[in-house]
Structures are given as structure tokens and as C-alpha cells.
Amino acid sequence: DGGITQSPKYLFRKEGQNVTLSCEQNLNHDAMYWYRQDPGQGLRLIYYSQIVNDFQKGDIAEGYSVSREKKESFPLTVTSAQKNPTAFYLCASSRGQEPATQYFGPGTRLTVL
Amino acid sequence: GDSVTQMEGPVTLSEEAFLTINCTYTATGYPSLFWYVQYPGEGLQLLLKATKADDKGSNKGFEATYRKETTSFHLEKGSVQVSDSAVYFCALTGANSKLTFGKGITLSVRP
């Protein structure tokens, strides 16, 4: 079955540590996205990538970094510079011709202690 | 910039009740409009969409009509079920093709 996988589902880290969230898709989609979800705030775009080896900042990129070395993979690193990293992180992908129809992974809940 | 406004929640209904969730938008040009649903502990799933004025999107008994004159895309269902309990997000894409989401609203359906 095609889809998007995110791992792990739950992640705990100590303050000051960098942490990398995994996102893999086998839908052959060109574009991939990372969102952050906080209670009562909807989804906010962190980074997105439309092709391999290229990515752009979204609305809240500070304290995050990404890479896109393969079409299937778009890992997100939450750095120690992110002031409030505890949140639910969602990865999504879309076909190049239909950027608005995005398919989401199950999410990773990050808790920084 | 583009924005989406959803009615305040949460919403609690009894099974078989009629559902309306309001959504209005602000955007330049001619956006496409979407409803996404998030079941507990999961990611978002596309529920329905409409790409031009007066289009009606429908899926799983839910409907929404793209109303350009009122800049609205209200979600309706004639008879909700317990399994419809979820968070519902209204969203749009504007000229930059990026999704802009509303804050979401939690629906709880009682048996």
C-alpha cells in the first residue's frame, strides 16, 4: 500500500538536544511538507520541498532544518534553537500537478522535558 | 494575506443530528477550498474539495458549496454518526499553491 510513514509516533527529548523526525513516502510525490500543530492553532507550515535537493522556508522555520536528498524522504530536525518545540508534527506530500491535495502521515508527538 | 476563519468550538451533537460547521475565507484571486478531517491520534485526511465558485464537494455524506459571494465554504451533514467525531479543518490554496488552514473545530457525537 502506498502512503506516508512518520516515525516514531511519540518522542521525548531533553531540553537543548537536537532531534530528527523521519518522514518517508512511497507515493512518488514530488512535493513534501512539514507542519506543526498546536492546540487551538490549526496547522502551521515549517518547511516544504517541491523537488529533490531544494526546499523553502514556511511560516515558522526558525529553529528547524530539513534536507531532501531523496524523493522519498524529507527529515525534519528540531534544533535547540527552537524555543517551544513540544508539539505534534505532521508530514505531508503532494503530486506536482496538484499541490493543494496533500496526503498526510500519522504524525509524531514530540515532548521536550 | 490569505486566511481562513472557522466557527468556535467544540461542537457536541447527538447521533443523527444535522451538522453545520461554518467556514469563511479571505484570499486574492480564485482559491481552491478544502475540508480536512483528523481522527483521534491520526494525521489529516482530505474530506472534500471545490475548485471554483458554485462547485459542491461531497464525500461520506458531507457536503460543502463554494460560495464566492459570501466567501464561505460551510460543511454540512444531514445525520451525523458517532464515528464522525473528529477535528475538522477548513483550508484554501491561493495563488502560491500553499495550503492555509483554519484553526480547526472538534466535533463530538454522542450515541
Coordinates of N, CA and C in Angstrom, one line a residue:
Chain A
D1 N 0.8 -1.2 0.0 CA 0.0 0.0 0.0 C 0.9 1.2 0.0
G2 N 0.5 2.2 -0.8 CA 1.2 3.5 -0.8 C 0.8 4.4 0.3
G3 N 1.7 5.2 0.8 CA 1.4 6.1 1.9 C 2.6 6.8 2.4
I4 N 2.3 7.5 3.5 CA 3.4 8.3 4.2 C 3.6 7.7 5.6
T5 N 4.8 7.5 6.0 CA 5.1 7.0 7.3 C 5.9 8.0 8.0
Q6 N 5.6 8.1 9.3 CA 6.4 9.0 10.2 C 6.8 8.2 11.4
S7 N 8.0 8.4 11.8 CA 8.5 7.7 13.0 C 9.4 8.5 13.8
P8 N 9.4 8.3 15.1 CA 8.5 7.5 15.9 C 7.1 8.2 16.1
K9 N 6.1 7.6 16.7 CA 4.9 8.2 16.9 C 5.0 9.1 18.1
Y10 N 5.7 8.7 19.1 CA 6.0 9.6 20.3 C 7.5 9.7 20.5
L11 N 7.9 10.9 20.8 CA 9.3 11.1 21.0 C 9.5 12.1 22.2
F12 N 10.5 11.7 23.1 CA 10.8 12.5 24.2 C 12.3 12.9 24.1
R13 N 12.5 14.2 24.4 CA 13.9 14.6 24.4 C 14.1 15.6 25.5
K14 N 15.4 15.7 25.9 CA 15.7 16.7 26.9 C 15.9 18.1 26.3
E15 N 15.7 19.1 27.0 CA 15.9 20.4 26.5 C 17.3 20.6 26.1
G16 N 17.5 21.3 25.0 CA 18.9 21.5 24.5 C 19.4 20.5 23.5
Q17 N 18.7 19.4 23.3 CA 19.1 18.4 22.4 C 18.4 18.6 21.0
N18 N 19.2 18.4 20.0 CA 18.6 18.3 18.6 C 17.9 17.0 18.5
V19 N 16.8 16.9 17.7 CA 16.1 15.7 17.4 C 15.6 15.7 16.0
T20 N 15.7 14.5 15.3 CA 15.3 14.4 13.9 C 14.1 13.5 13.8
L21 N 13.1 14.1 13.1 CA 11.8 13.3 12.8 C 11.9 12.8 11.4
S22 N 11.5 11.6 11.3 CA 11.5 10.9 10.0 C 10.2 11.0 9.2
C23 N 10.3 11.2 7.9 CA 9.1 11.2 7.0 C 9.5 10.5 5.7
E24 N 8.8 9.4 5.4 CA 9.0 8.7 4.2 C 7.7 8.5 3.4
Q25 N 7.8 8.6 2.1 CA 6.6 8.4 1.3 C 6.9 7.5 0.1
N26 N 6.0 6.6 -0.3 CA 6.2 5.8 -1.5 C 5.1 6.0 -2.5
L27 N 4.6 7.3 -2.5 CA 3.5 7.7 -3.4 C 4.1 8.3 -4.7
N28 N 5.4 8.4 -4.8 CA 6.1 9.0 -5.9 C 5.7 10.5 -6.1
H29 N 5.4 11.1 -5.0 CA 5.1 12.5 -5.0 C 6.3 13.4 -5.1
D30 N 6.2 14.5 -5.8 CA 7.3 15.4 -5.9 C 7.5 16.3 -4.7
A31 N 6.4 16.8 -4.2 CA 6.4 17.8 -3.1 C 6.2 17.1 -1.7
M32 N 6.9 17.7 -0.7 CA 6.7 17.2 0.7 C 6.7 18.5 1.6
Y33 N 6.1 18.3 2.7 CA 5.8 19.4 3.6 C 5.9 19.0 5.1
W34 N 6.3 19.9 5.9 CA 6.3 19.7 7.4 C 5.4 20.8 8.0
Y35 N 4.5 20.3 8.9 CA 3.6 21.2 9.6 C 3.8 21.0 11.1
R36 N 3.5 22.0 11.8 CA 3.4 21.9 13.3 C 2.0 22.2 13.7
Q37 N 1.4 21.4 14.6 CA 0.1 21.5 15.1 C 0.1 21.7 16.6
D38 N -0.5 22.8 17.0 CA -0.6 23.2 18.4 C -2.1 23.3 18.7
P39 N -2.5 23.0 20.0 CA -3.9 23.0 20.3 C -4.5 24.4 20.0
G40 N -5.6 24.4 19.3 CA -6.4 25.7 19.0 C -5.7 26.6 18.0
Q41 N -4.6 26.1 17.3 CA -3.9 27.0 16.4 C -3.9 26.4 15.0
G42 N -4.5 25.3 14.7 CA -4.5 24.8 13.4 C -3.1 24.3 13.0
L43 N -2.8 24.2 11.7 CA -1.5 23.8 11.3 C -0.7 24.9 10.7
R44 N 0.5 25.0 11.0 CA 1.4 26.0 10.5 C 2.6 25.3 9.7
L45 N 2.9 25.9 8.6 CA 3.9 25.3 7.7 C 5.3 25.7 8.2
I46 N 6.1 24.7 8.3 CA 7.5 24.9 8.7 C 8.4 25.0 7.5
Y47 N 8.5 23.9 6.7 CA 9.3 23.9 5.5 C 8.5 23.1 4.5
Y48 N 8.9 23.3 3.2 CA 8.4 22.5 2.1 C 9.4 22.3 1.0
S49 N 9.3 21.3 0.3 CA 10.2 20.9 -0.8 C 9.4 20.5 -2.0
Q50 N 9.7 21.1 -3.1 CA 9.0 20.8 -4.4 C 9.8 19.8 -5.2
I51 N 11.1 19.7 -5.1 CA 11.9 18.8 -5.8 C 13.1 18.4 -4.9
V52 N 13.7 17.3 -5.3 CA 14.9 16.9 -4.6 C 16.0 17.9 -4.6
N53 N 16.7 18.0 -3.4 CA 17.8 19.0 -3.2 C 17.4 20.4 -3.2
D54 N 16.1 20.7 -3.0 CA 15.6 22.0 -2.9 C 14.5 22.1 -1.9
F55 N 14.5 23.2 -1.1 CA 13.4 23.3 -0.1 C 13.3 24.8 0.3
Q56 N 12.2 25.2 0.8 CA 11.9 26.6 1.1 C 11.3 26.7 2.5
K57 N 11.6 27.8 3.1 CA 11.0 28.1 4.5 C 9.5 28.3 4.4
G58 N 8.8 27.8 5.4 CA 7.4 28.1 5.5 C 7.2 29.3 6.5
D59 N 6.1 29.3 7.2 CA 5.8 30.5 8.0 C 6.5 30.5 9.4
I60 N 7.0 29.3 9.8 CA 7.6 29.2 11.2 C 8.9 28.4 11.1
A61 N 9.8 28.7 10.2 CA 11.0 27.9 10.0 C 12.1 28.1 11.1
E62 N 12.1 29.1 11.9 CA 13.1 29.4 12.8 C 13.3 28.2 13.8
G63 N 14.5 27.7 14.0 CA 14.8 26.6 14.9 C 14.6 25.3 14.3
Y64 N 14.3 25.2 13.1 CA 14.1 23.9 12.4 C 15.1 23.9 11.2
S65 N 15.4 22.6 10.7 CA 16.2 22.4 9.5 C 15.7 21.2 8.8
V66 N 15.8 21.1 7.5 CA 15.4 19.9 6.7 C 16.4 19.6 5.7
S67 N 16.3 18.4 5.1 CA 17.1 18.0 3.9 C 16.2 17.3 3.0
R68 N 16.5 17.2 1.7 CA 15.7 16.5 0.7 C 16.7 15.8 -0.3
E69 N 17.4 14.8 0.2 CA 18.4 14.1 -0.6 C 17.8 13.1 -1.5
K70 N 16.6 12.6 -1.1 CA 15.9 11.6 -1.9 C 14.5 12.0 -2.1
K71 N 13.9 11.6 -3.1 CA 12.5 12.0 -3.4 C 11.6 11.4 -2.3
E72 N 11.9 10.3 -1.8 CA 11.0 9.6 -0.8 C 11.1 10.1 0.6
S73 N 12.2 10.9 0.9 CA 12.5 11.2 2.3 C 12.6 12.7 2.5
F74 N 12.1 13.2 3.7 CA 12.1 14.6 4.0 C 12.2 14.7 5.5
P75 N 13.4 14.4 6.1 CA 13.5 14.5 7.6 C 13.6 15.9 8.1
L76 N 13.0 16.1 9.3 CA 13.0 17.4 9.9 C 13.8 17.3 11.2
T77 N 14.7 18.3 11.4 CA 15.5 18.4 12.6 C 15.0 19.6 13.4
V78 N 14.6 19.3 14.7 CA 14.2 20.3 15.6 C 15.5 20.6 16.4
T79 N 16.0 21.8 16.3 CA 17.2 22.2 16.9 C 17.0 22.8 18.3
S80 N 18.0 22.9 19.0 CA 18.0 23.5 20.4 C 17.6 25.0 20.3
A81 N 17.6 25.6 19.1 CA 17.3 27.0 18.9 C 15.8 27.2 18.9
Q82 N 15.0 26.1 18.7 CA 13.6 26.2 18.7 C 13.1 26.4 20.2
K83 N 12.4 27.5 20.4 CA 12.2 27.9 21.8 C 11.0 27.1 22.4
N84 N 10.1 26.6 21.7 CA 9.0 25.9 22.2 C 8.7 24.7 21.3
P85 N 9.5 23.6 21.4 CA 9.5 22.5 20.4 C 8.4 21.5 20.7
T86 N 7.8 21.5 21.9 CA 6.8 20.5 22.2 C 5.5 20.7 21.4
A87 N 5.2 19.8 20.5 CA 4.1 19.9 19.6 C 3.9 18.6 18.8
F88 N 2.8 18.6 18.0 CA 2.5 17.5 17.1 C 3.0 17.9 15.8
Y89 N 3.8 17.0 15.1 CA 4.4 17.4 13.8 C 3.9 16.5 12.8
L90 N 3.4 17.1 11.7 CA 2.8 16.3 10.6 C 3.6 16.5 9.3
C91 N 3.8 15.5 8.6 CA 4.4 15.5 7.3 C 3.4 15.2 6.3
A92 N 3.5 15.8 5.1 CA 2.6 15.6 4.0 C 3.3 15.6 2.7
S93 N 2.6 15.1 1.7 CA 3.2 15.1 0.3 C 2.1 15.4 -0.7
S94 N 2.5 15.8 -1.9 CA 1.5 16.0 -2.9 C 2.2 15.8 -4.3
R95 N 1.3 15.6 -5.3 CA 1.8 15.5 -6.7 C 2.2 16.9 -7.1
G96 N 3.1 17.0 -8.0 CA 3.5 18.3 -8.5 C 2.3 19.0 -9.2
Q97 N 1.5 18.3 -9.9 CA 0.4 18.9 -10.6 C -0.8 19.3 -9.7
E98 N -0.8 18.8 -8.5 CA -1.9 19.1 -7.6 C -1.4 19.4 -6.2
P99 N -0.7 20.5 -6.1 CA 0.0 20.8 -4.8 C -1.0 21.0 -3.6
A100 N -2.2 21.3 -3.9 CA -3.2 21.6 -2.9 C -3.8 20.3 -2.3
T101 N -3.7 19.2 -3.0 CA -4.3 18.0 -2.4 C -3.2 17.2 -1.8
Q102 N -3.1 17.4 -0.5 CA -1.9 16.8 0.3 C -2.4 15.6 1.0
Y103 N -1.4 14.7 1.1 CA -1.7 13.4 1.8 C -0.8 13.5 3.1
F104 N -1.4 13.2 4.2 CA -0.7 13.4 5.5 C -0.2 12.0 6.1
G105 N 0.9 12.1 6.8 CA 1.3 11.0 7.6 C 0.6 11.0 9.0
P106 N 0.8 10.0 9.8 CA 0.1 9.9 11.1 C 0.6 10.8 12.2
G107 N 1.7 11.5 11.9 CA 2.2 12.5 12.9 C 3.2 11.9 13.9
T108 N 4.0 12.8 14.5 CA 4.9 12.5 15.6 C 4.7 13.5 16.7
R109 N 4.4 13.0 17.9 CA 4.2 13.9 19.0 C 5.6 14.0 19.7
L110 N 6.1 15.2 19.7 CA 7.4 15.5 20.4 C 7.2 16.2 21.7
T111 N 7.8 15.7 22.7 CA 7.7 16.3 24.0 C 9.1 16.6 24.5
V112 N 9.4 17.8 24.8 CA 10.7 18.2 25.3 C 10.6 18.4 26.8
L113 N 11.4 17.7 27.5 CA 11.3 17.7 29.0 C 12.3 18.7 29.6
Chain B
G1 N -2.8 38.9 3.5 CA -2.6 37.5 3.1 C -3.8 36.7 3.2
D2 N -3.7 35.5 2.7 CA -4.8 34.5 2.8 C -5.1 34.1 4.2
S3 N -6.4 33.9 4.5 CA -6.8 33.5 5.8 C -8.1 32.7 5.8
V4 N -8.3 31.8 6.8 CA -9.5 31.0 6.9 C -10.0 31.2 8.3
T5 N -11.3 31.4 8.5 CA -11.9 31.6 9.8 C -12.9 30.5 10.0
Q6 N -12.8 29.7 11.0 CA -13.8 28.7 11.3 C -14.6 29.1 12.6
M7 N -15.8 28.6 12.7 CA -16.6 28.9 13.9 C -15.9 28.3 15.1
E8 N -16.2 28.9 16.3 CA -15.6 28.5 17.5 C -16.2 27.1 17.9
G9 N -15.3 26.3 18.5 CA -15.8 25.0 19.0 C -15.6 24.9 20.5
P10 N -15.7 23.7 21.0 CA -16.1 22.5 20.3 C -17.6 22.4 20.1
V11 N -18.0 21.4 19.2 CA -19.4 21.2 18.9 C -19.7 19.8 19.4
T12 N -20.8 19.6 20.1 CA -21.3 18.3 20.6 C -22.7 18.1 20.1
L13 N -22.9 17.0 19.4 CA -24.3 16.7 18.9 C -24.7 15.3 19.3
S14 N -25.9 15.0 19.2 CA -26.4 13.7 19.4 C -26.4 13.0 18.0
E15 N -26.3 11.6 18.0 CA -26.3 10.9 16.8 C -27.6 11.2 16.0
E16 N -27.4 11.3 14.7 CA -28.5 11.6 13.7 C -28.9 13.0 13.7
A17 N -28.2 13.9 14.4 CA -28.5 15.3 14.3 C -27.9 15.9 13.0
F18 N -28.4 17.1 12.7 CA -27.9 17.8 11.5 C -26.6 18.6 11.9
L19 N -25.6 18.6 11.0 CA -24.4 19.3 11.3 C -24.1 20.4 10.3
T20 N -23.8 21.6 10.9 CA -23.2 22.6 10.0 C -22.0 23.2 10.8
I21 N -20.9 23.3 10.0 CA -19.7 23.9 10.5 C -19.3 25.0 9.6
N22 N -19.3 26.2 10.1 CA -19.1 27.4 9.3 C -17.6 27.6 9.0
C23 N -17.4 28.1 7.8 CA -16.0 28.5 7.3 C -16.1 29.6 6.4
T24 N -15.4 30.7 6.6 CA -15.3 31.8 5.7 C -13.8 32.1 5.4
Y25 N -13.5 32.7 4.3 CA -12.1 32.9 3.9 C -11.9 34.3 3.3
T26 N -10.6 34.6 3.3 CA -10.1 35.8 2.7 C -9.0 35.4 1.8
A27 N -9.1 35.8 0.5 CA -8.0 35.4 -0.4 C -8.1 36.3 -1.6
T28 N -6.9 36.5 -2.3 CA -6.9 37.2 -3.6 C -7.1 36.1 -4.7
G29 N -7.7 36.6 -5.7 CA -7.9 35.7 -6.9 C -9.0 34.6 -6.6
Y30 N -8.7 33.4 -7.1 CA -9.7 32.4 -7.1 C -9.2 31.1 -6.4
P31 N -9.3 31.1 -5.1 CA -8.7 30.0 -4.3 C -9.5 28.7 -4.5
S32 N -8.8 27.6 -4.3 CA -9.5 26.3 -4.1 C -9.8 26.1 -2.6
L33 N -10.8 25.4 -2.3 CA -11.3 25.3 -0.9 C -11.4 23.8 -0.5
F34 N -11.0 23.5 0.7 CA -10.9 22.1 1.2 C -11.5 22.0 2.6
W35 N -12.0 20.8 2.9 CA -12.2 20.3 4.2 C -11.3 19.1 4.5
Y36 N -10.6 19.2 5.6 CA -9.8 18.0 6.0 C -10.3 17.6 7.3
V37 N -10.2 16.2 7.6 CA -10.7 15.7 8.9 C -9.5 15.0 9.6
Q38 N -9.4 15.1 10.9 CA -8.4 14.5 11.7 C -9.1 13.6 12.8
Y39 N -9.0 12.3 12.6 CA -9.5 11.4 13.7 C -8.5 11.3 14.8
P40 N -8.9 11.0 16.0 CA -8.0 11.0 17.2 C -6.7 10.2 17.0
G41 N -5.6 10.9 17.2 CA -4.3 10.3 17.1 C -3.8 10.1 15.8
E42 N -4.4 10.6 14.8 CA -4.0 10.4 13.4 C -3.7 11.7 12.7
G43 N -3.1 11.6 11.4 CA -2.9 12.7 10.6 C -4.2 13.2 9.9
L44 N -4.1 14.2 9.1 CA -5.3 14.7 8.4 C -5.6 13.9 7.1
Q45 N -6.9 13.8 6.8 CA -7.3 13.2 5.6 C -8.2 14.2 4.8
L46 N -8.0 14.3 3.5 CA -8.9 15.1 2.7 C -10.3 14.6 2.7
L47 N -11.2 15.4 3.1 CA -12.6 15.0 3.1 C -13.3 15.4 1.8
L48 N -13.2 16.6 1.4 CA -13.8 17.1 0.2 C -13.2 18.4 -0.3
K49 N -13.4 18.7 -1.5 CA -12.8 20.0 -2.0 C -13.7 20.5 -3.1
A50 N -13.5 21.8 -3.4 CA -14.1 22.5 -4.5 C -13.2 23.5 -5.1
T51 N -13.1 23.6 -6.4 CA -12.1 24.4 -7.0 C -12.6 25.6 -7.7
K52 N -13.9 25.8 -7.8 CA -14.4 27.0 -8.4 C -15.8 27.4 -7.8
A53 N -16.2 28.6 -8.0 CA -17.4 29.1 -7.5 C -18.6 28.2 -7.9
D54 N -19.5 28.0 -6.9 CA -20.7 27.2 -7.0 C -20.5 25.7 -7.1
D55 N -19.2 25.3 -7.1 CA -18.9 23.8 -7.0 C -19.4 23.3 -5.7
K56 N -19.9 22.1 -5.7 CA -20.2 21.4 -4.4 C -19.3 20.2 -4.3
G57 N -18.5 20.1 -3.2 CA -17.8 19.0 -2.9 C -18.6 18.1 -1.9
S58 N -18.4 16.7 -2.1 CA -19.2 15.8 -1.3 C -18.4 14.5 -1.1
N59 N -18.6 13.9 0.1 CA -17.9 12.7 0.4 C -18.4 12.2 1.8
K60 N -18.7 10.9 1.9 CA -19.2 10.3 3.1 C -20.4 10.9 3.7
G61 N -21.2 11.5 2.9 CA -22.4 12.2 3.4 C -22.2 13.6 3.8
F62 N -21.0 14.1 3.7 CA -20.7 15.5 4.0 C -20.7 16.3 2.7
E63 N -21.2 17.6 2.8 CA -21.2 18.4 1.6 C -20.7 19.8 2.0
A64 N -20.2 20.5 1.0 CA -19.9 21.9 1.2 C -19.9 22.6 -0.2
T65 N -20.5 23.8 -0.3 CA -20.6 24.5 -1.5 C -19.7 25.8 -1.5
Y66 N -19.0 26.0 -2.6 CA -18.1 27.1 -2.7 C -19.0 28.4 -3.0
R67 N -19.1 29.3 -2.1 CA -19.9 30.5 -2.3 C -19.0 31.7 -2.4
K68 N -18.8 32.2 -3.6 CA -17.9 33.3 -3.7 C -18.5 34.6 -3.2
E69 N -19.8 34.7 -3.4 CA -20.5 36.0 -3.0 C -20.4 36.2 -1.5
T70 N -20.4 35.1 -0.7 CA -20.3 35.2 0.7 C -18.9 34.8 1.2
T71 N -18.0 34.4 0.4 CA -16.7 33.9 0.7 C -16.8 32.8 1.8
S72 N -17.6 31.8 1.5 CA -17.9 30.8 2.5 C -17.8 29.4 1.9
F73 N -17.6 28.4 2.8 CA -17.5 27.0 2.4 C -17.9 26.2 3.6
H74 N -19.2 26.3 4.0 CA -19.7 25.7 5.2 C -19.9 24.2 4.9
L75 N -19.5 23.4 6.0 CA -19.6 21.9 5.9 C -20.9 21.5 6.5
E76 N -21.6 20.6 5.8 CA -22.9 20.1 6.3 C -23.0 18.6 6.2
K77 N -23.8 18.0 7.1 CA -24.1 16.6 7.0 C -25.5 16.4 7.6
G78 N -26.3 15.7 6.9 CA -27.7 15.5 7.4 C -27.9 14.7 8.6
S79 N -27.1 13.7 8.9 CA -27.3 12.8 10.0 C -25.9 12.3 10.5
V80 N -25.4 12.9 11.6 CA -24.1 12.5 12.0 C -24.1 11.2 12.8
Q81 N -22.9 10.5 12.7 CA -22.7 9.3 13.5 C -21.6 9.5 14.5
V82 N -21.6 8.6 15.4 CA -20.5 8.6 16.5 C -19.1 8.6 15.8
S83 N -19.0 7.8 14.7 CA -17.8 7.7 14.0 C -17.3 9.0 13.3
D84 N -18.2 10.0 13.3 CA -17.8 11.3 12.7 C -17.1 12.2 13.7
S85 N -17.0 11.7 14.9 CA -16.2 12.5 15.9 C -14.8 12.7 15.5
A86 N -14.4 13.9 15.4 CA -13.0 14.2 14.9 C -12.8 15.7 14.9
V87 N -11.7 16.2 14.5 CA -11.4 17.6 14.3 C -11.5 17.9 12.8
Y88 N -12.2 19.0 12.5 CA -12.4 19.3 11.1 C -11.7 20.7 10.8
F89 N -11.0 20.6 9.7 CA -10.2 21.8 9.3 C -10.7 22.3 7.9
C90 N -11.0 23.6 7.8 CA -11.2 24.2 6.5 C -9.9 24.8 6.0
A91 N -9.7 24.7 4.7 CA -8.4 25.2 4.2 C -8.6 25.8 2.8
L92 N -7.6 26.5 2.4 CA -7.6 27.1 1.0 C -6.2 27.1 0.4
T93 N -6.2 27.1 -0.9 CA -4.9 27.4 -1.6 C -5.2 28.6 -2.5
G94 N -4.2 29.5 -2.4 CA -4.3 30.7 -3.2 C -3.3 30.7 -4.3
A95 N -2.9 31.9 -4.7 CA -2.0 32.0 -5.9 C -0.7 31.3 -5.7
N96 N -0.2 31.1 -4.5 CA 1.1 30.5 -4.2 C 1.0 29.0 -4.1
S97 N -0.2 28.4 -4.2 CA -0.4 27.0 -4.1 C -0.1 26.4 -2.7
K98 N 0.1 27.2 -1.7 CA 0.3 26.6 -0.4 C -1.0 26.6 0.3
L99 N -1.2 25.5 1.2 CA -2.4 25.4 2.0 C -2.4 26.3 3.2
T100 N -3.5 27.0 3.4 CA -3.7 27.9 4.6 C -4.9 27.2 5.3
F101 N -4.6 26.9 6.6 CA -5.6 26.2 7.4 C -6.3 27.1 8.3
G102 N -7.6 26.8 8.6 CA -8.3 27.4 9.8 C -7.8 26.7 11.0
K103 N -8.3 27.1 12.2 CA -7.8 26.6 13.5 C -8.4 25.2 13.8
G104 N -9.4 24.8 13.1 CA -10.0 23.5 13.3 C -11.1 23.6 14.4
I105 N -12.0 22.6 14.3 CA -13.1 22.6 15.3 C -13.3 21.1 15.6
T106 N -13.4 20.9 16.9 CA -13.7 19.5 17.4 C -15.1 19.2 17.4
L107 N -15.5 18.1 16.8 CA -16.9 17.6 16.8 C -16.9 16.3 17.6
S108 N -17.8 16.3 18.6 CA -18.1 15.1 19.4 C -19.6 14.7 19.1
V109 N -19.8 13.4 18.8 CA -21.1 12.9 18.6 C -21.5 11.9 19.6
R110 N -22.6 12.2 20.4 CA -23.0 11.2 21.4 C -23.9 10.2 20.9
P111 N -23.8 8.9 21.4 CA -24.8 7.9 21.0 C -26.2 8.2 21.4

